[in-house]
Short mmCIF file of C-alpha atoms in Angstrom, two decimals:
data_model
loop_
_atom_site.label_atom_id
_atom_site.label_comp_id
_atom_site.label_asym_id
_atom_site.label_seq_id
_atom_site.Cartn_x
_atom_site.Cartn_y
_atom_site.Cartn_z
CA MET M 808 12.09 -2.86 0.53
CA ASN M 809 11.93 0.17 -1.35
CA ASN M 810 9.84 -1.89 -3.83
CA HIS M 811 7.00 -2.28 -1.26
CA GLY M 812 7.27 1.30 -0.30
CA LEU M 813 9.36 1.08 2.88
CA CYS M 814 12.07 3.19 3.30
CA VAL M 815 14.98 2.78 5.85
CA ALA M 816 15.91 5.50 8.12
CA PHE M 817 19.05 4.14 9.19
CA ALA M 818 21.29 1.05 8.63
CA GLU M 819 24.02 0.19 11.22
CA LYS M 820 26.33 -2.62 11.99
CA VAL M 821 27.64 -2.85 15.89
CA PRO M 822 30.19 -5.28 16.97
CA GLU M 823 29.24 -8.77 18.38
CA PHE M 824 30.15 -7.58 21.87
CA PRO M 825 29.52 -4.00 21.91
CA ALA M 826 30.78 -2.07 24.69
CA ARG M 827 29.74 1.54 25.97
CA ASP M 828 33.06 3.11 24.43
CA THR M 829 32.59 1.55 21.01
CA ILE M 830 28.68 2.76 20.55
CA ASN M 831 27.94 6.62 19.95
CA ARG M 832 25.12 6.04 22.07
CA LYS M 833 23.83 10.10 21.81
CA LEU M 834 23.63 9.04 17.92
CA PHE M 835 21.56 5.73 18.53
CA MET M 836 19.34 7.44 21.01
CA GLU M 837 18.37 10.05 18.45
CA ARG M 838 17.63 7.69 16.00
CA PHE M 839 15.61 5.18 18.35
CA ILE M 840 13.73 8.13 19.03
CA LEU M 841 12.66 9.02 15.81
CA THR M 842 12.02 5.77 14.81
CA ARG M 843 9.17 3.41 16.05
CA VAL M 844 10.11 0.12 14.07
CA ILE M 845 13.62 -1.60 14.36
CA VAL M 846 14.44 -4.69 12.43
CA ALA M 847 17.65 -6.18 14.07
CA PHE M 848 19.50 -9.41 13.01
CA GLY M 849 21.73 -11.10 15.50
CA ASP M 850 21.65 -13.48 18.42
CA THR M 851 19.96 -12.78 21.58
CA TYR M 852 22.92 -12.03 23.91
CA SER M 853 24.74 -9.55 21.59
CA LEU M 854 21.47 -7.65 20.84
CA LEU M 855 20.73 -7.41 24.55
CA ARG M 856 24.08 -6.23 25.24
CA PHE M 857 23.77 -3.65 22.96
CA VAL M 858 20.13 -2.48 23.53
CA TYR M 859 20.79 -2.15 27.32
CA ASN M 860 24.26 0.27 26.46
CA ILE M 861 21.95 2.48 24.56
CA TYR M 862 18.73 2.62 26.45
CA CYS M 863 20.28 2.64 29.99
CA ASN M 864 17.16 1.94 31.70
CA THR M 865 14.85 4.23 29.31
CA PRO M 866 12.99 2.34 26.85
CA PHE M 867 11.67 4.36 23.98
CA GLY M 868 8.99 2.04 23.14
CA ASN M 869 10.42 0.85 19.98
CA ILE M 870 8.70 -2.59 18.07
CA TRP M 871 11.52 -4.88 17.18
CA ILE M 872 11.20 -7.31 14.14
CA THR M 873 14.04 -10.00 14.60
CA THR M 874 15.16 -13.20 13.36
CA SER M 875 14.37 -16.67 14.61
CA ASP M 876 17.98 -16.46 16.66
CA TRP M 877 16.31 -13.85 18.94
CA ASP M 878 14.55 -15.56 21.74
CA ILE M 879 14.60 -13.55 25.09
CA THR M 880 12.23 -16.33 26.28
CA THR M 881 15.07 -18.36 26.85
CA LEU M 882 16.58 -16.00 29.79
CA PRO M 883 14.02 -16.31 32.29
CA PHE M 884 15.75 -14.11 34.89
CA GLN M 885 15.63 -11.30 32.43
CA GLN M 886 12.08 -11.81 31.12
CA ASN M 887 10.21 -8.74 32.88
CA LEU M 888 13.31 -6.56 32.13
CA GLY M 889 13.18 -7.88 28.45
CA TYR M 890 9.59 -7.26 28.15
CA THR M 891 9.82 -3.84 29.30
CA TYR M 892 12.35 -3.21 26.10
CA PHE M 893 10.95 -5.73 23.68
CA GLY M 894 7.53 -6.42 24.51
CA GLY M 895 5.03 -6.45 21.74
CA GLY M 896 7.90 -7.20 19.22
CA LEU M 897 7.43 -9.48 16.07
CA SER M 898 9.70 -12.63 15.16
CA PHE M 899 10.53 -14.70 12.09
CA SER M 900 11.12 -18.32 12.94
CA VAL M 901 11.42 -21.66 10.91
CA HIS M 902 8.16 -23.29 10.51
CA THR M 903 7.56 -25.82 13.49
CA ASP M 904 5.15 -28.60 13.54
CA GLU M 905 4.59 -30.75 16.14
CA ILE M 906 7.20 -33.44 16.95
CA LEU M 907 5.57 -36.95 16.33
CA GLU M 908 4.61 -38.79 19.78
CA PHE M 909 6.62 -36.19 21.49
CA LYS M 910 3.71 -35.10 23.56
CA ASP M 911 3.10 -38.69 24.49
CA PHE M 912 6.48 -39.06 25.68
CA LEU M 913 6.37 -36.10 27.99
CA ARG M 914 3.36 -37.37 29.40
CA SER M 915 4.96 -40.41 30.22
CA VAL M 916 8.06 -39.30 31.55
CA GLN M 917 8.74 -39.64 35.18
CA PRO M 918 11.95 -39.66 37.31
CA ARG M 919 11.23 -43.20 38.56
CA LYS M 920 11.50 -44.60 34.82
CA TYR M 921 14.78 -42.98 34.53
CA PRO M 922 16.44 -42.89 38.07
CA GLN M 923 19.97 -41.75 36.36
CA ASP M 924 19.03 -39.27 34.70
CA ILE M 925 19.98 -36.07 36.37
CA PHE M 926 18.27 -33.86 34.06
CA ILE M 927 15.02 -34.96 34.48
CA GLN M 928 15.55 -34.77 38.04
CA ASP M 929 16.57 -31.31 37.82
CA VAL M 930 13.73 -30.47 35.75
CA TRP M 931 11.15 -32.13 38.21
CA SER M 932 12.32 -30.38 41.17
CA ASN M 933 11.88 -27.18 39.45
CA LEU M 934 8.34 -27.66 38.39
CA PHE M 935 7.05 -29.22 41.15
CA GLU M 936 9.16 -27.46 43.85
CA CYS M 937 10.47 -29.92 45.55
CA PRO M 938 14.44 -30.24 46.56
CA TYR M 939 16.11 -33.28 46.06
CA LEU M 940 18.62 -35.11 48.69
CA ASP M 941 22.19 -36.68 47.77
CA LYS M 942 22.67 -39.94 49.47
CA ASP M 943 25.62 -41.90 48.73
CA TRP M 944 26.74 -39.29 45.98
CA ILE M 945 23.31 -40.39 44.09
CA ARG M 946 20.64 -37.96 43.80
CA GLU M 947 17.26 -38.59 45.12
CA LEU M 948 14.26 -36.77 45.12
CA SER M 949 12.12 -36.38 48.19
CA GLN M 950 8.62 -35.17 48.91
CA CYS M 951 7.78 -34.72 45.55
CA GLU M 952 5.76 -36.08 42.99
CA GLN M 953 7.19 -39.48 41.71
CA ASN M 954 4.07 -40.14 39.55
CA GLY M 955 3.41 -36.58 38.23
CA ASN M 956 2.63 -35.52 34.83
CA LEU M 957 4.12 -32.97 33.10
CA SER M 958 0.83 -31.95 31.52
CA THR M 959 -0.87 -30.79 34.66
CA ARG M 960 2.05 -27.92 35.13
CA PRO M 961 0.82 -24.45 34.56
CA LEU M 962 1.75 -23.00 30.90
CA TYR M 963 4.11 -20.38 32.60
CA LEU M 964 6.07 -23.18 34.02
CA TRP M 965 5.85 -25.68 31.11
CA ASP M 966 4.51 -25.63 27.56
CA MET M 967 3.72 -28.70 26.13
CA ASN M 968 3.82 -27.20 22.71
CA THR M 969 6.90 -27.82 20.73
CA SER M 970 8.97 -24.41 20.46
CA PRO M 971 10.85 -23.40 17.58
CA SER M 972 14.39 -23.70 19.65
CA SER M 973 13.03 -27.23 20.55
CA TYR M 974 12.48 -27.82 16.93
CA LYS M 975 15.58 -26.73 15.40
CA VAL M 976 17.46 -29.16 18.13
CA HIS M 977 15.20 -32.17 17.03
CA PHE M 978 15.90 -31.33 13.49
CA ALA M 979 19.81 -30.67 13.73
CA VAL M 980 19.93 -33.90 16.20
CA TYR M 981 18.19 -36.43 13.29
CA ALA M 982 20.19 -34.46 10.44
CA ILE M 983 23.49 -35.61 12.56
CA ALA M 984 22.02 -38.80 12.92
CA GLU M 985 21.48 -39.79 9.10
CA ALA M 986 24.75 -38.29 8.23
CA LEU M 987 26.49 -40.52 10.55
CA HIS M 988 24.41 -43.26 9.55
CA GLU M 989 25.43 -42.77 6.04
CA GLU M 990 28.95 -41.87 6.66
CA LEU M 991 29.11 -45.14 8.83
CA SER M 992 27.83 -47.31 6.27
CA LEU M 993 30.25 -46.23 3.58
CA THR M 994 33.33 -46.51 6.23
CA VAL M 995 31.99 -50.04 6.98
CA GLU M 996 32.02 -51.13 3.42
CA GLY M 997 35.29 -49.59 2.61
CA ASP M 998 36.94 -51.30 5.36
CA SER M 999 35.37 -54.59 4.81
CA LEU M 1000 37.15 -54.51 1.44
CA ARG M 1001 40.46 -53.47 3.17
CA LYS M 1002 42.78 -54.93 5.74
CA GLY M 1003 42.34 -53.89 9.33
CA GLY M 1004 39.64 -52.30 11.65
CA PRO M 1005 37.23 -49.32 11.10
CA ARG M 1006 39.04 -46.24 11.34
CA ALA M 1007 37.77 -42.95 12.97
CA LEU M 1008 35.40 -40.55 11.50
CA LEU M 1009 36.53 -37.17 10.99
CA PRO M 1010 33.90 -34.72 11.50
CA TRP M 1011 34.57 -32.77 8.04
CA LYS M 1012 33.57 -35.68 6.38
CA LEU M 1013 29.82 -35.08 7.45
CA HIS M 1014 29.26 -31.94 5.74
CA PRO M 1015 28.36 -33.34 2.20
CA PHE M 1016 25.98 -35.74 3.71
CA LEU M 1017 24.45 -32.76 5.91
CA GLN M 1018 24.08 -30.78 2.90
CA LYS M 1019 22.08 -33.42 0.75
CA CYS M 1020 20.21 -34.36 3.81
CA GLN M 1021 16.49 -34.95 3.00
CA LEU M 1022 14.65 -35.40 6.42
CA GLY M 1023 11.00 -35.03 7.05
CA ARG M 1024 10.14 -31.57 8.71
CA SER M 1025 7.01 -32.54 10.38
CA SER M 1026 4.54 -36.09 10.83
CA ASN M 1027 2.61 -34.66 7.69
CA GLU M 1028 4.99 -33.16 5.69
CA GLN M 1029 8.02 -34.50 3.80
CA ASN M 1030 10.59 -32.05 2.40
CA VAL M 1031 11.93 -32.77 -1.00
CA MET M 1032 14.97 -31.43 -2.45
CA ASN M 1033 15.65 -32.83 -5.68
CA ASN M 1034 17.68 -30.10 -7.39
CA GLU M 1035 14.89 -28.00 -6.74
CA VAL M 1036 14.58 -25.04 -4.08
CA SER M 1037 11.89 -26.18 -1.75
CA ALA M 1038 9.15 -23.75 -0.48
CA THR M 1039 10.66 -21.61 2.37
CA LYS M 1040 7.74 -21.68 5.34
CA LEU M 1041 8.39 -19.16 8.58
CA ASP M 1042 6.29 -18.64 11.54
CA ILE M 1043 5.50 -15.26 12.74
CA PHE M 1044 5.69 -14.77 16.61
CA ASN M 1045 4.53 -11.81 18.98
CA TYR M 1046 6.38 -11.67 22.44
CA GLN M 1047 3.44 -11.30 24.92
CA SER M 1048 2.75 -11.12 28.55
CA LEU M 1049 -0.01 -13.92 29.21
CA GLN M 1050 -2.52 -13.32 31.80
CA SER M 1051 -0.83 -15.57 34.22
CA GLY M 1052 2.04 -13.37 34.09
CA THR M 1053 4.56 -15.38 32.15
CA LYS M 1054 6.07 -13.77 28.95
CA ALA M 1055 6.13 -16.00 25.81
CA GLN M 1056 6.41 -16.13 22.43
CA VAL M 1057 2.68 -16.60 20.79
CA LYS M 1058 2.56 -17.25 16.96
CA VAL M 1059 0.29 -14.58 15.34
CA GLY M 1060 0.98 -15.92 11.34
CA LYS M 1061 3.04 -17.39 8.66
CA PHE M 1062 4.78 -16.57 5.36
CA VAL M 1063 5.41 -18.90 2.70
CA TYR M 1064 7.48 -18.25 -0.22
CA GLU M 1065 7.56 -20.69 -3.08
CA SER M 1066 8.98 -18.46 -5.81
CA HIS M 1067 9.10 -14.57 -6.52
CA SER M 1068 5.61 -14.62 -8.06
CA VAL M 1069 3.99 -17.13 -5.47
CA GLN M 1070 4.32 -15.91 -1.66
CA HIS M 1071 1.74 -16.57 0.96
CA PHE M 1072 1.25 -14.07 3.73
CA SER M 1073 -1.12 -14.43 6.83
CA LEU M 1074 -0.95 -12.49 9.82
CA ASN M 1075 -4.17 -12.51 12.69
CA ASP M 1076 -3.40 -8.91 13.77
CA LYS M 1077 -6.46 -9.30 16.36
CA ILE M 1078 -4.29 -11.27 18.73
CA ILE M 1079 -1.32 -9.30 18.73
CA MET M 1080 -0.28 -7.38 21.70
CA TRP M 1081 2.16 -4.17 21.00
CA GLY M 1082 3.74 -4.31 24.63
CA GLU M 1083 3.57 -1.59 27.42
CA HIS M 1084 3.91 1.71 25.21
CA HIS M 1085 1.48 1.06 22.51
CA ASN M 1086 -2.41 0.73 22.88
CA HIS M 1087 -2.87 0.23 19.14
CA THR M 1088 -1.00 -0.35 16.22
CA PRO M 1089 1.88 1.67 16.08
CA PHE M 1090 2.94 4.11 12.97
CA SER M 1091 6.63 4.38 11.83
CA VAL M 1092 6.52 7.04 9.18
CA CYS M 1093 8.59 9.77 8.20
CA SER M 1094 5.62 12.26 7.06
CA GLN M 1095 2.00 11.61 8.06
CA SER M 1096 -0.27 10.68 5.27
CA CYS M 1097 -1.40 13.44 2.92
CA PRO M 1098 -5.45 13.66 3.63
CA LEU M 1099 -7.98 14.16 0.64
CA GLY M 1100 -7.25 17.18 -1.78
CA PHE M 1101 -3.57 17.24 -0.92
CA ARG M 1102 -0.92 15.79 -3.02
CA LYS M 1103 2.80 14.64 -1.82
CA SER M 1104 5.77 16.61 -2.56
CA PRO M 1105 9.48 15.12 -2.21
CA ILE M 1106 11.68 16.90 0.03
CA GLU M 1107 15.02 17.19 -1.08
CA GLY M 1108 17.74 15.21 0.18
CA LYS M 1109 15.57 12.91 1.98
CA PRO M 1110 14.15 9.36 1.51
CA PHE M 1111 11.02 8.92 -0.54
CA CYS M 1112 8.87 8.43 2.52
CA CYS M 1113 9.64 11.98 3.42
CA PHE M 1114 7.47 14.31 1.99
CA ASP M 1115 5.28 17.83 2.24
CA CYS M 1116 1.56 17.97 1.33
CA LEU M 1117 0.62 20.60 -0.93
CA PRO M 1118 -2.91 21.56 -1.92
CA CYS M 1119 -4.24 20.71 -5.40
CA PRO M 1120 -4.30 23.13 -7.79
CA ASP M 1121 -7.39 24.78 -9.27
CA GLY M 1122 -9.30 22.30 -11.18
CA GLU M 1123 -7.64 19.24 -9.80
CA ILE M 1124 -8.64 16.93 -6.99
CA ALA M 1125 -7.15 14.21 -5.05
CA ASN M 1126 -9.78 11.59 -3.99
CA GLU M 1127 -7.20 9.38 -2.07
CA THR M 1128 -4.64 9.73 0.46
CA ASP M 1129 -0.98 9.86 -0.43
CA MET M 1130 -1.42 10.54 -4.13
CA ASP M 1131 1.52 11.49 -5.96
CA GLN M 1132 -0.16 13.77 -8.31
CA CYS M 1133 -3.80 15.18 -8.40
CA ILE M 1134 -6.40 14.65 -11.00
CA LYS M 1135 -8.05 17.01 -13.31
CA CYS M 1136 -11.44 17.42 -13.51
CA PRO M 1137 -13.39 16.76 -16.57
CA GLU M 1138 -14.54 19.71 -18.67
CA ASP M 1139 -18.15 19.32 -17.78
CA GLN M 1140 -17.47 19.08 -13.89
CA TYR M 1141 -15.87 21.22 -11.22
CA PRO M 1142 -13.81 20.16 -7.91
CA ASN M 1143 -15.43 21.26 -4.56
CA LYS M 1144 -13.70 23.40 -1.95
CA GLN M 1145 -12.10 20.24 -0.30
CA ARG M 1146 -10.57 19.41 -3.78
CA ASN M 1147 -11.21 15.79 -3.32
CA TRP M 1148 -14.33 15.24 -5.44
CA CYS M 1149 -15.53 16.67 -9.15
CA HIS M 1150 -19.47 17.75 -9.20
CA PRO M 1151 -21.19 18.15 -12.67
CA LYS M 1152 -21.43 21.70 -13.47
CA ILE M 1153 -24.73 22.93 -13.50
CA THR M 1154 -26.16 23.87 -17.06
CA ALA M 1155 -27.52 27.30 -17.26
CA PHE M 1156 -29.80 28.45 -20.14
CA LEU M 1157 -32.46 30.71 -21.23
CA SER M 1158 -36.01 28.58 -21.47
CA HIS M 1159 -38.83 28.95 -23.90
CA GLU M 1160 -40.84 28.78 -20.69
CA ASP M 1161 -38.98 31.94 -19.18
CA THR M 1162 -40.83 35.19 -19.26
CA LEU M 1163 -37.88 36.67 -21.40
CA GLY M 1164 -37.52 33.34 -23.25
CA ALA M 1165 -41.14 33.97 -24.33
CA VAL M 1166 -40.50 37.52 -25.08
CA LEU M 1167 -37.64 37.07 -27.33
CA VAL M 1168 -39.19 34.36 -29.33
CA SER M 1169 -42.36 36.48 -29.73
CA VAL M 1170 -40.24 39.14 -31.13
CA ALA M 1171 -38.16 36.80 -33.32
CA ILE M 1172 -41.00 35.39 -34.98
CA SER M 1173 -42.91 38.84 -35.38
CA LEU M 1174 -39.86 40.45 -37.15
CA SER M 1175 -39.51 37.25 -39.34
CA VAL M 1176 -43.19 37.31 -40.46
CA PHE M 1177 -42.68 41.03 -41.09
CA SER M 1178 -39.71 40.56 -43.21
CA ALA M 1179 -41.64 37.73 -45.20
CA MET M 1180 -44.41 40.25 -45.52
CA ILE M 1181 -42.17 42.76 -47.18
CA LEU M 1182 -40.45 40.08 -49.33
CA GLY M 1183 -43.97 38.87 -50.53
CA LEU M 1184 -44.73 42.37 -51.37
CA PHE M 1185 -41.68 43.04 -53.29
CA ILE M 1186 -42.42 39.80 -55.36
CA CYS M 1187 -45.87 40.98 -55.90
CA TYR M 1188 -44.88 44.27 -57.48
CA ARG M 1189 -41.43 43.25 -58.63
CA ASP M 1190 -41.99 44.92 -62.39
CA THR M 1191 -42.96 48.05 -60.86
CA PRO M 1192 -40.24 51.04 -61.30
CA ILE M 1193 -39.98 51.36 -57.43
CA VAL M 1194 -39.15 47.70 -56.87
CA ARG M 1195 -36.87 47.73 -60.09
CA ALA M 1196 -34.98 51.07 -58.98
CA ASN M 1197 -34.46 49.37 -55.44
CA ASN M 1198 -32.21 46.94 -57.12
CA ARG M 1199 -35.03 43.89 -56.90
CA ASN M 1200 -32.43 41.10 -56.31
CA LEU M 1201 -30.38 42.67 -53.94
CA SER M 1202 -33.91 43.35 -51.99
CA TYR M 1203 -34.85 39.91 -52.40
CA LEU M 1204 -31.47 38.65 -50.84
CA LEU M 1205 -31.62 41.18 -48.12
CA LEU M 1206 -34.99 40.48 -46.84
CA VAL M 1207 -34.40 36.60 -47.09
CA SER M 1208 -31.19 37.08 -44.88
CA LEU M 1209 -32.96 39.23 -42.08
CA MET M 1210 -35.43 36.75 -42.00
CA LEU M 1211 -33.17 34.18 -41.57
CA CYS M 1212 -31.19 36.09 -38.71
CA PHE M 1213 -34.33 36.39 -36.85
CA PHE M 1214 -34.98 32.58 -37.12
CA CYS M 1215 -31.60 31.89 -36.15
CA SER M 1216 -32.06 33.74 -32.66
CA LEU M 1217 -34.35 30.97 -31.85
CA ILE M 1218 -31.66 28.38 -31.87
CA PHE M 1219 -29.77 30.48 -28.69
CA ILE M 1220 -33.14 29.77 -26.66
CA GLY M 1221 -33.62 26.58 -25.05
CA GLN M 1222 -31.61 24.00 -23.48
CA PRO M 1223 -28.42 23.68 -25.73
CA ARG M 1224 -27.87 20.09 -27.56
CA THR M 1225 -24.18 19.04 -28.91
CA VAL M 1226 -25.61 19.88 -32.74
CA THR M 1227 -26.90 23.14 -31.90
CA CYS M 1228 -23.91 24.37 -29.96
CA VAL M 1229 -21.82 23.77 -32.87
CA LEU M 1230 -23.92 25.11 -35.44
CA ARG M 1231 -25.85 27.88 -34.08
CA GLN M 1232 -22.83 30.21 -34.06
CA THR M 1233 -21.60 29.36 -37.53
CA ILE M 1234 -25.05 29.36 -39.21
CA PHE M 1235 -25.88 32.93 -37.59
CA GLY M 1236 -22.44 34.42 -38.63
CA VAL M 1237 -22.78 33.25 -42.49
CA VAL M 1238 -26.33 34.68 -42.81
CA PHE M 1239 -25.59 37.78 -40.86
CA SER M 1240 -22.58 38.37 -43.03
CA ILE M 1241 -25.10 38.15 -45.99
CA ALA M 1242 -27.29 40.32 -44.83
CA ILE M 1243 -24.64 42.97 -44.47
CA SER M 1244 -23.15 42.21 -47.27
CA ALA M 1245 -26.33 43.08 -49.25
CA ILE M 1246 -26.80 46.42 -47.52
CA LEU M 1247 -23.59 47.19 -48.31
CA ALA M 1248 -24.01 46.19 -51.80
CA LYS M 1249 -27.20 48.33 -52.18
CA THR M 1250 -25.53 51.18 -50.58
CA PHE M 1251 -22.76 51.05 -52.97
CA ILE M 1252 -25.02 50.77 -56.19
CA GLY M 1253 -27.20 53.91 -54.91
CA GLY M 1254 -24.35 55.94 -54.27
CA CYS M 1255 -23.12 54.90 -57.69
CA GLY M 1256 -26.36 55.66 -59.19
CA LEU M 1257 -26.46 59.10 -57.60
CA GLN M 1258 -23.01 60.08 -58.97
CA GLY M 1259 -23.87 59.29 -62.28
CA HIS M 1260 -27.16 61.34 -62.48
CA GLN M 1261 -24.89 64.28 -61.19
CA ASN M 1262 -22.75 63.64 -64.09
CA LEU M 1263 -25.82 63.74 -66.69
CA GLU M 1264 -26.91 67.17 -64.83
CA ALA M 1265 -23.60 68.68 -65.76
CA LEU M 1266 -23.49 67.54 -69.10
CA TYR M 1267 -26.86 69.24 -69.79
CA LYS M 1268 -25.37 72.65 -68.30
CA HIS M 1269 -22.66 72.73 -70.83
CA GLY M 1270 -24.83 72.00 -73.97
CA TRP M 1271 -24.43 68.37 -74.46
#
C-alpha cells in the first residue's frame, strides 16, 4: 500500500468472537472517527459483533472495504440496521459467471414437480406468501400458485442471477464430486485386484484430488492449471439500497491479476452509491492536498501521508498539487505572485528610436567624427615641430582609442543580442584601458621632458 501512495492509520487484530470487555471501545471510536475508509478481513458474524460493540448504535459514516467472506445480505433480518453501518461499502469477491442452464432450471422448478422436496415448498411459501398445511405428516401447499414461476418474483424477493455465494457452493460441490469420482475410480481398481469388497472412503484422502482439481469456472472459460499460476479474477461489489427498498450487492467493477506487471482494473464509479452518510466520493486523508504554489513538508513521527504545506521560496514554483519539491524558474523567467507559474522576464533596453537613445547616438557619432578629424590633422602635419613635440605615436594611439570608445557606446544602445552582451563590455574595457594608458604615457613623458629641461638650465647657470 505504501508503494501506491497509501498509508495505514492503524492495524489491529480482534478476537474471533469479541466481547465488550475485550475491546478498547474508546480507542477504536477515536480511530473510526479520524478514519473514513476501513479495510476489514473476516467473516460476517464476527465483524458484525465487533462493529456493533464499537458503534453502539452511533455510526460514524465509515466506508468499509471487505473480502468475499463478508456478505451482510445473507442476514435479511438485519439488512436495514446493517445498511446504516455498512451502506456504500465495497467488497472483493471471487469472479462469478452464470452457471450453465441454471436459470432454465429456476424457471422450470415448481413444487408439483418435486412434491417430496421440503426446501422448495418452504421457498414457495415465502416467495408467494402462501401457507402450507400438514396432512398425515405430509406438507402440502394451499392457496398457492402451484404453476408459478420464480422469474416473476420481484428482485427484492428473488434474484435470478447467480450470487457469489451460490457460485462458490456450485464450484465446491463439483470439486467434491470430481474428487470423489477419481478416488472411487482408484479404489475400485485397487479392490478388484484384492480380495474383499470396497473399503470406506477416508475424507483426508480427498485432499490430493482437490488440490489438482481442474474444474471449469464457467461455461465460457476453462481454468487450466498445469504447473502455472492462473489469472486471479475478482469482482467488486457495492452494498446499495435499490429503488424497491431491498439491500443488495451490485457489481461495479473487476480486477484481473495475471502477473506483477500485467494487471487490469476497472471500476464504474457512476453506479456506486456511498450509503446514507455521503453524497459524493468520500476522502480519507491525513492531510489535505497542498494547492498550487505550495510543497509538502513531512511531519516528524507521522506516516508519509501526513504533511504540512509550505509556500515555495522566492524564484521557485509548484505547478501541481502535492509536490514534494518546488521547481526553480529559468533565468529568463520569474514566478508570479501565486508561485504556480513562471512568466518570461520583460527585456528593457534603450532603443535607437527613443529620444534619449537618438541623442546619445548623435553625440557618440559627433565625438567620433571630431576625434577622426583631429587624427587627420595630426597625420597631415606629422613632420611639424608641434606634432613631433606632442609625441606623435602616442597621440595617434590616443586619438584612435578615443574614437573607438565613442563607437563602443553604440553597442550599448538597441536590443541586446547574445554576441553583443558578451563582447560589448570586453571591447569597451580594452579600448578604454588603451586610451587611459596613452594619456598616462603622454603625461609621464611630458613630465620627464620638463624635468630634463630644468636640469639643463641649472647647468647653464653654473657655467657648464
